[in-house]
Structure formats: C-alpha cells, structure tokens
XYZ file of C-alpha atoms in Angstrom:
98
model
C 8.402 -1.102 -6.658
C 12.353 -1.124 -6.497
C 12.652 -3.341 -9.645
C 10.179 -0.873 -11.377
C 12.034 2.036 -10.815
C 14.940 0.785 -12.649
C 12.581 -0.598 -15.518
C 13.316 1.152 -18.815
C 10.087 -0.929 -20.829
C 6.570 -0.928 -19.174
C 3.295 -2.374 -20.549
C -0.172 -1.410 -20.200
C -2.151 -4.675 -19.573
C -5.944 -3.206 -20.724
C -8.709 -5.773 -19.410
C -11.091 -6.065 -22.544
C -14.007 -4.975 -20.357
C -12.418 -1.856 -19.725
C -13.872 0.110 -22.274
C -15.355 3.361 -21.053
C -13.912 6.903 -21.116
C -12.907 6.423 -18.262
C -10.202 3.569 -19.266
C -9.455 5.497 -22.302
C -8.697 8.522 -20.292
C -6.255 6.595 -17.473
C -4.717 4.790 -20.478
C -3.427 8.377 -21.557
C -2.941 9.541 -18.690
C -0.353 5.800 -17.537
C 1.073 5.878 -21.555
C 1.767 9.607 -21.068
C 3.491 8.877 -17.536
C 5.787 6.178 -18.430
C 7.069 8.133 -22.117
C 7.467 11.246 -20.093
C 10.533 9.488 -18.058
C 12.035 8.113 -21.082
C 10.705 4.961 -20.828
C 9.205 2.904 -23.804
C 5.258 2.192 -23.602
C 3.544 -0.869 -25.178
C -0.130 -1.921 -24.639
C -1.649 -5.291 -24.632
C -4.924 -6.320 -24.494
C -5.781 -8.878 -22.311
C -9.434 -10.721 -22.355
C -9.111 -12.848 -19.368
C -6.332 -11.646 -16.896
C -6.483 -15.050 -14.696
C -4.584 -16.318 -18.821
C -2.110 -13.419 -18.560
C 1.077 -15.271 -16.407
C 0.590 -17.588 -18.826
C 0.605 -15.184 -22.046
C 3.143 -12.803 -20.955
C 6.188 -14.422 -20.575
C 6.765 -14.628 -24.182
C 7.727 -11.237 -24.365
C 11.086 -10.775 -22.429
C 11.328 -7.264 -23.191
C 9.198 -5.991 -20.616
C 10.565 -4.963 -17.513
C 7.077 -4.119 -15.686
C 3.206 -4.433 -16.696
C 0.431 -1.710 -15.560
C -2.712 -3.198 -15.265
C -6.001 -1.043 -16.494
C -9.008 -3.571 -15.985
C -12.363 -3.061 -13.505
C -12.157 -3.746 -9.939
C -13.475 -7.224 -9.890
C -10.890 -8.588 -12.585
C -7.867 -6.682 -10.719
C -8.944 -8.267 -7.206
C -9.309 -11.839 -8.782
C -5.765 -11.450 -10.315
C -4.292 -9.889 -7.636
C -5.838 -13.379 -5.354
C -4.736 -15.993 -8.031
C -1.947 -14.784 -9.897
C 0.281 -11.484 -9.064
C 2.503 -13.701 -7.083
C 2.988 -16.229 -9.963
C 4.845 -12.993 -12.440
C 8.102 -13.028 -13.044
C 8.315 -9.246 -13.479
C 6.657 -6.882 -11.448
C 2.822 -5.813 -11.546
C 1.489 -2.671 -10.787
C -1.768 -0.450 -10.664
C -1.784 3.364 -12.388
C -1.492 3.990 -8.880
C 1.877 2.240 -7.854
C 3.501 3.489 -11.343
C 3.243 7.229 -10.044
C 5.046 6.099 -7.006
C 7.670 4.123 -8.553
C-alpha cells in the first residue's frame, strides 16, 4: 500500500466477465476516486487475468493497477500471480485505504 500512496498513475484492470451494473457502477465509483486526488485514471480490459503479468509490463507508466473482475477470477490471480507484478495490485477496497 506504501508504494501506492505515492503512485501518481493507476489503472483499472476490468475482468471481461465483469459486466453487470454492478461493475459499471464500482468502475465509477474507483475512476472517480483515483481523479479526485489528482491522479491520472486509465482502464484496461483484461479477458483472462492469469495473461495479465504477462500483458502489463509493456506499459511503464503505471504506477499501480485496481482490479474490477468476479470473485473467482480475483482469488485465482491473487493464488497464481499477484506476487509475480512488478507494481503493486490492489482491490477497490485497498485503493480507499491507500
């Protein structure tokens, strides 16, 4: 969370599953979060996110990634592949602490 705090670009990593209101609404809600510190927004969608490590580190930029997918596809990344990011990784959830 310390390396997020100091982040001053953040992505939204949306799982292409993720497509009820209920995404649509948190995707507001995490976009509106991050601009409202002064912080630059991008979102990328993502179809598989056990191919995201992999996909990701082509773009330098980013300081952090927010994740937005269903449960299932978060607890199979967070298993096989949150340690493996060189930046940090965080839920809706961790961004409003950091």
């Amino acid at each position: 969370l310390n390396k997020t705090k100091l982040a001053t670009t953040i992505a939204i990593l949306i799982g292409t599953t993720s497509n009820s209101y209920s995404f649509r609404k948190l995707l507001r809600r995490t976009r509106h979060r991050i601009q409202s510190t002064g912080r630059t927004a991008y979102t990328f969608s993502v179809g598989k996110l056990s191919t995201a490590p992999n996909k990701l580190t082509n773009f330098a930029e980013i300081d952090a990634y927010v994740i937005i997918a269903c449960g299932e596809s978060i607890a199979k990344f967070w298993k096989m592949e949150r340690e493996e990011m060189l930046v940090p990784v965080l839920t809706p959830l961790e961004l409003d602490v950091a």
